[in-house]
PDB file of C-alpha atoms in Angstrom:
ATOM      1  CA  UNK A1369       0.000   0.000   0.000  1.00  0.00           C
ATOM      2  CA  UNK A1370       1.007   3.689  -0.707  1.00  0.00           C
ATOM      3  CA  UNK A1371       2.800   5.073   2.564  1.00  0.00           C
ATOM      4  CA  UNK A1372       0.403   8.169   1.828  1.00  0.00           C
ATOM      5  CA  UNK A1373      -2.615   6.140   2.303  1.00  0.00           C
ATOM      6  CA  UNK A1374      -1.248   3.718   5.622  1.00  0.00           C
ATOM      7  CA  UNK A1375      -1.356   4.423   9.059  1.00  0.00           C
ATOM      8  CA  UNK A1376       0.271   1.391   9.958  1.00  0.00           C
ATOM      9  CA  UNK A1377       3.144   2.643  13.052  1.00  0.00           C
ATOM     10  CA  UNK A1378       1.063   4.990  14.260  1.00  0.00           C
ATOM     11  CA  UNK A1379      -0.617   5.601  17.249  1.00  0.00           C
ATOM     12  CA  UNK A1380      -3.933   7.193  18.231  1.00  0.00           C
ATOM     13  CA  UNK A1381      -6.108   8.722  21.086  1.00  0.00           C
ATOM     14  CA  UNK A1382      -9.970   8.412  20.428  1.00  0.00           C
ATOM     15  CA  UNK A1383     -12.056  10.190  23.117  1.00  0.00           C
ATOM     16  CA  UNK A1384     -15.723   8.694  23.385  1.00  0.00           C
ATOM     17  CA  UNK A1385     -14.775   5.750  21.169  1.00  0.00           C
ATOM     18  CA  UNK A1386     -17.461   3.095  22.178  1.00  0.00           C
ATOM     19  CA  UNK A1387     -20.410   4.312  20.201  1.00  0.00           C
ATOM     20  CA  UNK A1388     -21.930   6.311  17.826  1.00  0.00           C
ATOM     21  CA  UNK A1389     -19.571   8.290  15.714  1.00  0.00           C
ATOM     22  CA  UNK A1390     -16.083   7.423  17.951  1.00  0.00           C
ATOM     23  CA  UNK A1391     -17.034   3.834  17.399  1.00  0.00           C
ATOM     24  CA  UNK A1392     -16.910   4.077  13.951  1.00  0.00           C
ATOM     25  CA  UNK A1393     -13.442   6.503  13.961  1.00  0.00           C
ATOM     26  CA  UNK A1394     -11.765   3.716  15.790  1.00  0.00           C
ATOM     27  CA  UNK A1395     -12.952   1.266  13.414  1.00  0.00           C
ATOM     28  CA  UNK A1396     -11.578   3.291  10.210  1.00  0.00           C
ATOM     29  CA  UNK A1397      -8.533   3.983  12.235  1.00  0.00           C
ATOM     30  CA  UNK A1398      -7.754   0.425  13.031  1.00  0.00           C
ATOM     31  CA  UNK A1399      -8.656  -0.304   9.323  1.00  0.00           C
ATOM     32  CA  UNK A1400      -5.852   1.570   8.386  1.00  0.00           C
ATOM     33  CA  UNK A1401      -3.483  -0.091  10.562  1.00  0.00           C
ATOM     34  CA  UNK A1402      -2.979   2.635  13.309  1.00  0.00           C
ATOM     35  CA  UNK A1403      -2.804   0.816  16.987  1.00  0.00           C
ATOM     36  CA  UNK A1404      -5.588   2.841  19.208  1.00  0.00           C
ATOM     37  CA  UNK A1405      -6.527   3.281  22.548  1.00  0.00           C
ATOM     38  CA  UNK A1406     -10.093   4.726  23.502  1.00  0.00           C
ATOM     39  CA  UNK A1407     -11.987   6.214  26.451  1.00  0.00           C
ATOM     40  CA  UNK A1408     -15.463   5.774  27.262  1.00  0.00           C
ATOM     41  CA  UNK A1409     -17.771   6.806  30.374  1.00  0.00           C
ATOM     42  CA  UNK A1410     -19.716   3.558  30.083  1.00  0.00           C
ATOM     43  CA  UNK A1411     -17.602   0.493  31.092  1.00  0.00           C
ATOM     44  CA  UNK A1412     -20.468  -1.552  29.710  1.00  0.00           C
ATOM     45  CA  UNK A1413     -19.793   0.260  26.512  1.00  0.00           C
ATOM     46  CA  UNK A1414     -16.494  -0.304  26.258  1.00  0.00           C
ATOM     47  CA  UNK A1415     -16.007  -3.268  27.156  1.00  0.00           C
ATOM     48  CA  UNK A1416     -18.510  -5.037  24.733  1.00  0.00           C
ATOM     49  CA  UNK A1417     -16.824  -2.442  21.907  1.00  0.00           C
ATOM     50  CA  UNK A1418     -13.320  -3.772  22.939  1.00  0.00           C
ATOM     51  CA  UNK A1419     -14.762  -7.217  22.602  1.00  0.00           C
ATOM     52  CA  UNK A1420     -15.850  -6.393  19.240  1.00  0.00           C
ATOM     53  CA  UNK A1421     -12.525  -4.904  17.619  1.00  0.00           C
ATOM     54  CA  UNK A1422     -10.621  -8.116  19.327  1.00  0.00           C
ATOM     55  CA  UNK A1423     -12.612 -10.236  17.225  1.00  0.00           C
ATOM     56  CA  UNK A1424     -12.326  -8.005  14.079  1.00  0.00           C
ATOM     57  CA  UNK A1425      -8.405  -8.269  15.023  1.00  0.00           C
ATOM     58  CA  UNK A1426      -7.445  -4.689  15.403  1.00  0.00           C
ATOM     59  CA  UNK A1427      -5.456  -3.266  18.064  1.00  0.00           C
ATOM     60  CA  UNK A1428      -7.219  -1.322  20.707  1.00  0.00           C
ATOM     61  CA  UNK A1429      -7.429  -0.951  24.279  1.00  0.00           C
ATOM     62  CA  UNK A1430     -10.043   1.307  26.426  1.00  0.00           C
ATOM     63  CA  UNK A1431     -10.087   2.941  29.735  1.00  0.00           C
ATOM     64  CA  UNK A1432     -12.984   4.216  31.461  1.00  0.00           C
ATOM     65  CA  UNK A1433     -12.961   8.157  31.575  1.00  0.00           C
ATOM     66  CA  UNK A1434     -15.333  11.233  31.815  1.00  0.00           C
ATOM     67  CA  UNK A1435     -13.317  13.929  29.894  1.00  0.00           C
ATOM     68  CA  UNK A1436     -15.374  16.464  31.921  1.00  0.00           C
ATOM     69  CA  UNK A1437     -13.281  15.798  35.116  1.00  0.00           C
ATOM     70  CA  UNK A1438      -9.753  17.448  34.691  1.00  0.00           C
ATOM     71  CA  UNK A1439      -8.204  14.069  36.975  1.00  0.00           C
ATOM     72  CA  UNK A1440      -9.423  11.454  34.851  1.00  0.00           C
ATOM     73  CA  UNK A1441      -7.927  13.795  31.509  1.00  0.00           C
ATOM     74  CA  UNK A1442      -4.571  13.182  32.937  1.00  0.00           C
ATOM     75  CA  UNK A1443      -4.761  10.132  33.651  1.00  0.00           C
ATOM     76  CA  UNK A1444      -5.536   9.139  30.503  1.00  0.00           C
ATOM     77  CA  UNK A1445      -3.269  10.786  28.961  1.00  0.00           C
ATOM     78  CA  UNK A1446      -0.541   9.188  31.726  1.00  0.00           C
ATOM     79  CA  UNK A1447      -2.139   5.997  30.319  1.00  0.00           C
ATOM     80  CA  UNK A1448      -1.886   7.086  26.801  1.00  0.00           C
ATOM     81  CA  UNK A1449       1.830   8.035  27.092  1.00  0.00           C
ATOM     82  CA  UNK A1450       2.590   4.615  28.791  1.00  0.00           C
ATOM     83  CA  UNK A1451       1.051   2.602  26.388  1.00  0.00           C
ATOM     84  CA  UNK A1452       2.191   4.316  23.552  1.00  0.00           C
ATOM     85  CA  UNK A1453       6.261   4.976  24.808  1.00  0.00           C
ATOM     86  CA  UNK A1454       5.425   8.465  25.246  1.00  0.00           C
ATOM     87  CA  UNK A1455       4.594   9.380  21.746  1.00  0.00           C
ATOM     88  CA  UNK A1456       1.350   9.784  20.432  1.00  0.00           C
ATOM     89  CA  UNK A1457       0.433  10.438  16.638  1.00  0.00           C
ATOM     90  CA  UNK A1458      -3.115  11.051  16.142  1.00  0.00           C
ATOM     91  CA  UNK A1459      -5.713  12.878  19.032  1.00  0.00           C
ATOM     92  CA  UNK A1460      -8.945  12.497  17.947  1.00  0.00           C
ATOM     93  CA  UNK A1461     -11.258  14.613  20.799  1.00  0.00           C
ATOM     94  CA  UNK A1462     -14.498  13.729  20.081  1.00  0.00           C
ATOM     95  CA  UNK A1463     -17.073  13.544  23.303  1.00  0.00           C
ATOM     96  CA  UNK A1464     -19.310  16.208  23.279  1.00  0.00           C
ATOM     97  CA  UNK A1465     -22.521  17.007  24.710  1.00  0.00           C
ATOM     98  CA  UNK A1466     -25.732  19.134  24.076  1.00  0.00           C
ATOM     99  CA  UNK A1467     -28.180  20.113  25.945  1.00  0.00           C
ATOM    100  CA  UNK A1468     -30.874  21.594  23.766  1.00  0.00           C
ATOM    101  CA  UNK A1469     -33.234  24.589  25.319  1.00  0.00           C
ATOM    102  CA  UNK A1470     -34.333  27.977  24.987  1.00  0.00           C
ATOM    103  CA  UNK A1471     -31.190  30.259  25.955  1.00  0.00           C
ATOM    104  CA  UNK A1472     -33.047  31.865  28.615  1.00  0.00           C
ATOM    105  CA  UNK A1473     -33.984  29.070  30.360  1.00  0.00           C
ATOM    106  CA  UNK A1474     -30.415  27.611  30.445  1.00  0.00           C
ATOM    107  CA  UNK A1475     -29.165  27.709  34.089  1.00  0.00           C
ATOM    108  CA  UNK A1476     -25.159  27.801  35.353  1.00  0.00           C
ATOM    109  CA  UNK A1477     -24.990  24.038  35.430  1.00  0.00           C
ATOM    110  CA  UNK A1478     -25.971  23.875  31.855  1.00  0.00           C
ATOM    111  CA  UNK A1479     -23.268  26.144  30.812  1.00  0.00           C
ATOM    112  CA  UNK A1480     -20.562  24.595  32.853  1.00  0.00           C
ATOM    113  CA  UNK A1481     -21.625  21.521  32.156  1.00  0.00           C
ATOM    114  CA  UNK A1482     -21.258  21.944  28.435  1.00  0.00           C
ATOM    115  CA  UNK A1483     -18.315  24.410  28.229  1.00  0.00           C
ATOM    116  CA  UNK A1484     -16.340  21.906  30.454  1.00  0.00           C
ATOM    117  CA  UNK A1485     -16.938  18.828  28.306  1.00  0.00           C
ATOM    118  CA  UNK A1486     -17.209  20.225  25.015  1.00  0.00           C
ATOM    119  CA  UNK A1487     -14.533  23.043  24.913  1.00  0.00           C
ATOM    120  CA  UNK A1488     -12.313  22.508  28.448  1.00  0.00           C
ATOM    121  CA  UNK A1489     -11.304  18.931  28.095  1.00  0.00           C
ATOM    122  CA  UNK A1490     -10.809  19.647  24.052  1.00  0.00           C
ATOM    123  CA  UNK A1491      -7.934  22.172  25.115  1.00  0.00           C
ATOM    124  CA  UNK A1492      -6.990  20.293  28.136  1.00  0.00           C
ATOM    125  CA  UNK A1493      -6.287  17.033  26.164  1.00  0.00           C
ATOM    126  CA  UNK A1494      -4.818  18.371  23.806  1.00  0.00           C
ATOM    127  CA  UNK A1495      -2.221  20.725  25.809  1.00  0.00           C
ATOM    128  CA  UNK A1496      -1.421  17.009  27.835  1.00  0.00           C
ATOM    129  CA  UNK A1497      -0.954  15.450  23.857  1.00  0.00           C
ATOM    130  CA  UNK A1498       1.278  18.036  22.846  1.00  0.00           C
ATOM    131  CA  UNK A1499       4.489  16.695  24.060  1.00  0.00           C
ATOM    132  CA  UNK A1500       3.792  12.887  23.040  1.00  0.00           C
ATOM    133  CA  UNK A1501       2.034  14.503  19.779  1.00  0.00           C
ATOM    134  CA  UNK A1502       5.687  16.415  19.037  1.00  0.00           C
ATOM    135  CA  UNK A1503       7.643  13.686  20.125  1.00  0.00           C
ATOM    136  CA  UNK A1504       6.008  11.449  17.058  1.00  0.00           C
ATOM    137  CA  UNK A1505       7.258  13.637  14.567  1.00  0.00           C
ATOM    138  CA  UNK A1506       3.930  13.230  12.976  1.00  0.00           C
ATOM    139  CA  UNK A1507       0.914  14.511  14.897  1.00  0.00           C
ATOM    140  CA  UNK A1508      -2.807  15.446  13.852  1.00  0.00           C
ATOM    141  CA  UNK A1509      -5.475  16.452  15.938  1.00  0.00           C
ATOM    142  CA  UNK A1510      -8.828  16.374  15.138  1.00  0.00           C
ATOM    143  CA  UNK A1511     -11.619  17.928  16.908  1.00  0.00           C
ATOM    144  CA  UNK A1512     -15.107  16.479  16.144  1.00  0.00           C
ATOM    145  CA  UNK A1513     -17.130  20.073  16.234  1.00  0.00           C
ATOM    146  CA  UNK A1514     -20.656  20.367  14.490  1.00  0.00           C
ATOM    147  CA  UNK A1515     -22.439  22.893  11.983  1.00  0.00           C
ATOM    148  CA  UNK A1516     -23.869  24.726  15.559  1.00  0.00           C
ATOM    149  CA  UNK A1517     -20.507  26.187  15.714  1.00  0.00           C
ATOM    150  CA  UNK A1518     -20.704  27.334  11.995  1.00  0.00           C
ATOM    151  CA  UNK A1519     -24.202  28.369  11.305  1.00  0.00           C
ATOM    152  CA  UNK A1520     -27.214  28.750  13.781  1.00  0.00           C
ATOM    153  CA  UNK A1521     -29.171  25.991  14.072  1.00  0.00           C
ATOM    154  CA  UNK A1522     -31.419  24.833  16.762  1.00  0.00           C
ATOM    155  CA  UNK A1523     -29.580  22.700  19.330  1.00  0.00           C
ATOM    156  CA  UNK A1524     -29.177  25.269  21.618  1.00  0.00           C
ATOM    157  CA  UNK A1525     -26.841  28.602  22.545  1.00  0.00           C
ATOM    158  CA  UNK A1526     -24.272  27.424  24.645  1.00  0.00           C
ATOM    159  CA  UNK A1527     -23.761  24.185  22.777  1.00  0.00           C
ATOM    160  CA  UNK A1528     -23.114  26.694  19.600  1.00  0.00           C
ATOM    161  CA  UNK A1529     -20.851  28.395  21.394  1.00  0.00           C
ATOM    162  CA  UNK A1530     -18.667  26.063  22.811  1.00  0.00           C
ATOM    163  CA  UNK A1531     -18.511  24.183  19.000  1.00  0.00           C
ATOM    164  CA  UNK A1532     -17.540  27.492  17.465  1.00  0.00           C
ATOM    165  CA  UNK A1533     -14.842  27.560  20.126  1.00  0.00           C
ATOM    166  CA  UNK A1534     -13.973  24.460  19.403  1.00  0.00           C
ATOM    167  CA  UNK A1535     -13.561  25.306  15.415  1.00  0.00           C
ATOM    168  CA  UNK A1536     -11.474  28.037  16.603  1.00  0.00           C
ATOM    169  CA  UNK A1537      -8.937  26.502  18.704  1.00  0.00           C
ATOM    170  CA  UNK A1538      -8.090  24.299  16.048  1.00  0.00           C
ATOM    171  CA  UNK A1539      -6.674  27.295  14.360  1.00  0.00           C
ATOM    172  CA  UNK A1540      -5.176  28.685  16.344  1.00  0.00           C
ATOM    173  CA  UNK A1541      -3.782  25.306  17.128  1.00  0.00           C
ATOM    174  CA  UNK A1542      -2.854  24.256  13.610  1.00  0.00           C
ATOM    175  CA  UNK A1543      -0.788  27.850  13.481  1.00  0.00           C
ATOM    176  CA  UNK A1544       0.913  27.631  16.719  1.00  0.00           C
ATOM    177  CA  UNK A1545       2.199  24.157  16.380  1.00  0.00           C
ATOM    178  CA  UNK A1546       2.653  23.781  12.536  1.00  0.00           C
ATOM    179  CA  UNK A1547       6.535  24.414  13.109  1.00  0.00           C
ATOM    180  CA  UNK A1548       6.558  21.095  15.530  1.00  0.00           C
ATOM    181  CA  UNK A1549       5.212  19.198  13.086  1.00  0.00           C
ATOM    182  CA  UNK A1550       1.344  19.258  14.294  1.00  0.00           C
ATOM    183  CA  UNK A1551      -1.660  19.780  12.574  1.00  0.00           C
ATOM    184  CA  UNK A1552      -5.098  20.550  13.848  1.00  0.00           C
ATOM    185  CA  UNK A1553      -8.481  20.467  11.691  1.00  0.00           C
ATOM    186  CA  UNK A1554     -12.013  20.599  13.151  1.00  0.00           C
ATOM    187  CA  UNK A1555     -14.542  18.625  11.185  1.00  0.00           C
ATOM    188  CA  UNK A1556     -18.588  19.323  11.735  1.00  0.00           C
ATOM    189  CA  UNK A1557     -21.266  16.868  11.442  1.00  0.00           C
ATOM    190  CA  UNK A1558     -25.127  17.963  11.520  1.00  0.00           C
ATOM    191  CA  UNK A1559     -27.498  15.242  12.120  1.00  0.00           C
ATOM    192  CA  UNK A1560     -25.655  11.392  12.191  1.00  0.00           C
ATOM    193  CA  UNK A1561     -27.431   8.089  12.418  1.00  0.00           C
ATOM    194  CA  UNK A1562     -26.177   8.078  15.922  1.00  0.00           C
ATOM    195  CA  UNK A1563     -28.546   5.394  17.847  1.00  0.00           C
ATOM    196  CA  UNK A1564     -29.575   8.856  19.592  1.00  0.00           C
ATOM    197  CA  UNK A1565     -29.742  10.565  15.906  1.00  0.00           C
ATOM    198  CA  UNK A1566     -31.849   8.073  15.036  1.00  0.00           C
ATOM    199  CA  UNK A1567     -34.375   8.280  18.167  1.00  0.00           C
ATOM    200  CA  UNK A1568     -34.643  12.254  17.180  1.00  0.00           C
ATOM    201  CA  UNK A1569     -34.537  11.359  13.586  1.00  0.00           C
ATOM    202  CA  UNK A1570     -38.184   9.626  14.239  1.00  0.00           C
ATOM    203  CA  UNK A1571     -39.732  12.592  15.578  1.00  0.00           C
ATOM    204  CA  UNK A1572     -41.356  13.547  11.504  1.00  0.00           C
ATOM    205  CA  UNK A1573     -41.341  17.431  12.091  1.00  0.00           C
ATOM    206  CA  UNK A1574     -37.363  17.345  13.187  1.00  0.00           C
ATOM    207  CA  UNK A1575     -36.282  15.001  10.236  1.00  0.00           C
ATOM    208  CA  UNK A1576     -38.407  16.846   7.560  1.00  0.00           C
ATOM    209  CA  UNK A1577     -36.942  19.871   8.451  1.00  0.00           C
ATOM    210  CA  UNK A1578     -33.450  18.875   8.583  1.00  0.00           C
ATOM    211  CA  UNK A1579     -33.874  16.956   5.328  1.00  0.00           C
ATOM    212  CA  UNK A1580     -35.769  19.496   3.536  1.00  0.00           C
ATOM    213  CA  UNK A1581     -32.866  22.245   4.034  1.00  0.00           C
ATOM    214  CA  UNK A1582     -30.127  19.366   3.030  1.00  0.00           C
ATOM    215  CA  UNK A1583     -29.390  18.836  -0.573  1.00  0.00           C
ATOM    216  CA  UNK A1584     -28.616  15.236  -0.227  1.00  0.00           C
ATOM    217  CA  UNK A1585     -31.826  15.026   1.112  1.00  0.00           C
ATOM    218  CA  UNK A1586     -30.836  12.524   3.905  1.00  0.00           C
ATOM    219  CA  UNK A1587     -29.306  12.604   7.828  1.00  0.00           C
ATOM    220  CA  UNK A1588     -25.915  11.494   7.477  1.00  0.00           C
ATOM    221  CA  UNK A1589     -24.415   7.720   8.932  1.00  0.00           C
ATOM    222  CA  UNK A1590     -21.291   7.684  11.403  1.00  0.00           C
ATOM    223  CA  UNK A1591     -18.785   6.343   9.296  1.00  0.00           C
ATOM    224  CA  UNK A1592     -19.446   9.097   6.878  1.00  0.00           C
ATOM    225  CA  UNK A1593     -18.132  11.547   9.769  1.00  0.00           C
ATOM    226  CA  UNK A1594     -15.521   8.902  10.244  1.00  0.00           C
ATOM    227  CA  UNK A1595     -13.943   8.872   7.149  1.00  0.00           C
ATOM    228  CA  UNK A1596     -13.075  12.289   6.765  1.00  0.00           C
ATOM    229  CA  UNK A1597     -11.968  12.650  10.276  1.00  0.00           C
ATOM    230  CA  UNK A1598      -9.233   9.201   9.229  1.00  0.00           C
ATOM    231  CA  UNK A1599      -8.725  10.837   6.004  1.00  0.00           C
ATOM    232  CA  UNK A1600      -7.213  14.060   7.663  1.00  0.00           C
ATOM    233  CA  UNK A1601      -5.335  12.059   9.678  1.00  0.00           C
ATOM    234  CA  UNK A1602      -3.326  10.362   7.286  1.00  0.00           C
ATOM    235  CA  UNK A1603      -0.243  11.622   5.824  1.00  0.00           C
ATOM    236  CA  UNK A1604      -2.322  12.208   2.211  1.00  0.00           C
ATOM    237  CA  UNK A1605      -3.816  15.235   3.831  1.00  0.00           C
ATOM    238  CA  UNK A1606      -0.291  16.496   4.745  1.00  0.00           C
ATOM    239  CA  UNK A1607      -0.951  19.871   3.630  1.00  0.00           C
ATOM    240  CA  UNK A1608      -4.041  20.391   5.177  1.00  0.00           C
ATOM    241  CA  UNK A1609      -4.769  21.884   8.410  1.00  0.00           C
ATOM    242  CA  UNK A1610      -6.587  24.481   9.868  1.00  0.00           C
ATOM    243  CA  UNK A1611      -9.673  23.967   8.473  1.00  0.00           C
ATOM    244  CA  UNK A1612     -13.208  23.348   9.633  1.00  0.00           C
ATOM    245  CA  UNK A1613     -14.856  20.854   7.540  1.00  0.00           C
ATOM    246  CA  UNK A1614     -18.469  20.312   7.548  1.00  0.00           C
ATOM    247  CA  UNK A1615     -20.258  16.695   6.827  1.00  0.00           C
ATOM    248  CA  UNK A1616     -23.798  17.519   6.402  1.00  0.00           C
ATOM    249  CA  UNK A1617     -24.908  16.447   3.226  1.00  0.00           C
ATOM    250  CA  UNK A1618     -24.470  20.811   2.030  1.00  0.00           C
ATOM    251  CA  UNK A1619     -26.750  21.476   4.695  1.00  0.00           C
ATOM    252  CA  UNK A1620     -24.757  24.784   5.971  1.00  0.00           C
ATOM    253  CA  UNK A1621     -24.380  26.040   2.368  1.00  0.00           C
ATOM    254  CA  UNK A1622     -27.682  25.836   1.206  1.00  0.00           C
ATOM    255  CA  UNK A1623     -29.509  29.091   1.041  1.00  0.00           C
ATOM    256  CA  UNK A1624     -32.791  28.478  -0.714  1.00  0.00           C
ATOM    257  CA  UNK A1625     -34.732  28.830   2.740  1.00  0.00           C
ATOM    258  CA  UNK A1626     -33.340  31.316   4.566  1.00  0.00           C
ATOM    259  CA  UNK A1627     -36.379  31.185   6.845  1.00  0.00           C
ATOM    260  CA  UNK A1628     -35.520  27.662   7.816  1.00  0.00           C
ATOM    261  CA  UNK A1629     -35.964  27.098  11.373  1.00  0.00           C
ATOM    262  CA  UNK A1630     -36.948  24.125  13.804  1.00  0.00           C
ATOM    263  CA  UNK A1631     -38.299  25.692  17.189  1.00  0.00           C
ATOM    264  CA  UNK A1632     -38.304  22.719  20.012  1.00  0.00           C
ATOM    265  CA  UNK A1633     -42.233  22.660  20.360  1.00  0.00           C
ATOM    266  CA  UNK A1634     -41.992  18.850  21.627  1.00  0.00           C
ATOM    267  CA  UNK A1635     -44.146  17.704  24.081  1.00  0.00           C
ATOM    268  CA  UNK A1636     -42.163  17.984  27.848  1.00  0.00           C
ATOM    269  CA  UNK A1637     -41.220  14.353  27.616  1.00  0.00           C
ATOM    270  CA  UNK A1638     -38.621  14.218  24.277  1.00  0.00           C
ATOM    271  CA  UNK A1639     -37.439  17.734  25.656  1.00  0.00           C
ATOM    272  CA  UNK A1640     -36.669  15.988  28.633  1.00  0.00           C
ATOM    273  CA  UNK A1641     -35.138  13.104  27.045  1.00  0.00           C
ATOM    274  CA  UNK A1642     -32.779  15.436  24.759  1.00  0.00           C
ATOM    275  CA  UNK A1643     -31.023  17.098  28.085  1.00  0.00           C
ATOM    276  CA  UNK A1644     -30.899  13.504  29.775  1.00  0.00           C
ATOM    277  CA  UNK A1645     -29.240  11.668  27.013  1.00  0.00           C
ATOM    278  CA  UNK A1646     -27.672  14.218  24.341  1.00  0.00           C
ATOM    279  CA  UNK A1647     -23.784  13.474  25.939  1.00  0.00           C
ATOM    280  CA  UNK A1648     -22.924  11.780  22.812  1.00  0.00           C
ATOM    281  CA  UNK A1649     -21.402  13.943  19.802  1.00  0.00           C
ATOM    282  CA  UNK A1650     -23.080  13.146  16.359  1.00  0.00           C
ATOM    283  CA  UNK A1651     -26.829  15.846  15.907  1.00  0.00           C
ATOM    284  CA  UNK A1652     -25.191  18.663  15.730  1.00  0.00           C
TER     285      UNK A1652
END
């Protein structure tokens, strides 16, 4: 195989690998050869995950660890840098969480909540990578963002923010460490076939509304968000970095309905279900 197109040597860092859209970027990883380990906040998760990708013969391990608490960050990265002889090649930080309301009813614990998972442990884990990432002579970070951080959609304010952050930082991050050999894109998914994707996807009035503005005319599948996110990190995409990459099927550049808008006028329960279970990256 092409060098260009192998990641066989290298080493990666997948936050939030055991389902949804991290379970499919450790799969395309590991497809490409690159040895992986993963984190998870479920151990049930993981566990049956790790099970899987024995099976399928690739090389990962897990850890438990919930990137919102700044401990657990470095000691997974103490792990990482163990495991991997203190060199790490690829940082894929991809746990996110939403929690979708009207911005004036958002309360402190909201915003911390989000800020500190989304945007905190993102800049955390990767100021903890930096040393193993420069010590690889070949590092790429990729932060798994969505279109809320590039147009306005409706999955909430502070969840916006925090992905536009996020889009941001990998930047400035892509500009600041270029001369160590580091690169840093941010790539955007709107709505994925996430199991939770696909619980929201079967309330009619959201899907319509999200297909109707999307060209492709479809919600998109998590290994569609996965293969750009291995694609960037291979050493094809060499010259690429900086950028903010959306996978939404055109959704962010299609104009014809500027008046587009999806206002959360669900009954109390799905509202209720949206905050309780949106932790997993993938809608928006």
């Amino acid at each position: 195989m092409d060098s260009r197109w192998s990641l066989r040597g290298m080493t990666a860092l997948v936050t939030g690998g055991a389902r949804g859209i991290g379970h499919a970027i450790v799969e395309e990883l590991a497809g490409f050869g690159a040895r992986i380990h993963t984190c998870d906040k479920s151990e049930v998760h993981l566990n049956q995950s790790l099970r899987e990708w024995k099976e399928k013969g690739f090389q990962v391990s897990g850890s438990v660890c919930d990137v919102s608490s700044r401990p657990q960050r470095e000691k997974l990265m103490h792990t990482v840098s163990s495991l991997f002889g203190g060199k790490l090649n690829i940082l894929i930080n991809n746990v996110g969480i939403c929690v979708t309301k009207p911005t004036v009813e958002y309360t402190a614990e909201d915003y911390s909540l989000q800020m500190t998972t989304n945007l905190e442990s993102t800049f955390h884990l990767s100021q903890l990578g930096h040393p193993l990432l420069k010590a690889s002579g070949y590092g790429s970070i990729v932060l798994v963002t969505s279109i809320g951080g590039v147009v306005s959609v409706p999955s909430g304010s502070i969840c916006g923010a925090s992905k536009g952050a996020m889009n941001q930082l990998a930047r400035n991050l892509a500009c600041e460490w270029a001369s160590e050999g580091i690169r840093a894109n941010a790539v955007a998914p709107s709505l994925v076939l996430t199991p939770l994707g696909q619980y929201i996807a079967s309330h009619k009035n959201l899907q319509e509304g999200i297909e109707s503005r999307t060209p492709l005319g479809r919600t998109g599948e998590p290994k569609e968000v996965a293969a750009l996110v291995t694609f960037l990190c291979l050493p094809a995409a060499s010259y690429i970095t900086g950028q903010t990459i959306c996978v939404d099927g055109g959704f962010t550049v299609n104009v014809k309905d500027l008046t587009f808008s999806l206002r959360f006028d669900l009954d109390e329960g799905f509202k209720s279900h949206l905050v309780r279970e949106f932790v997993r990256p993938g809608f928006w």
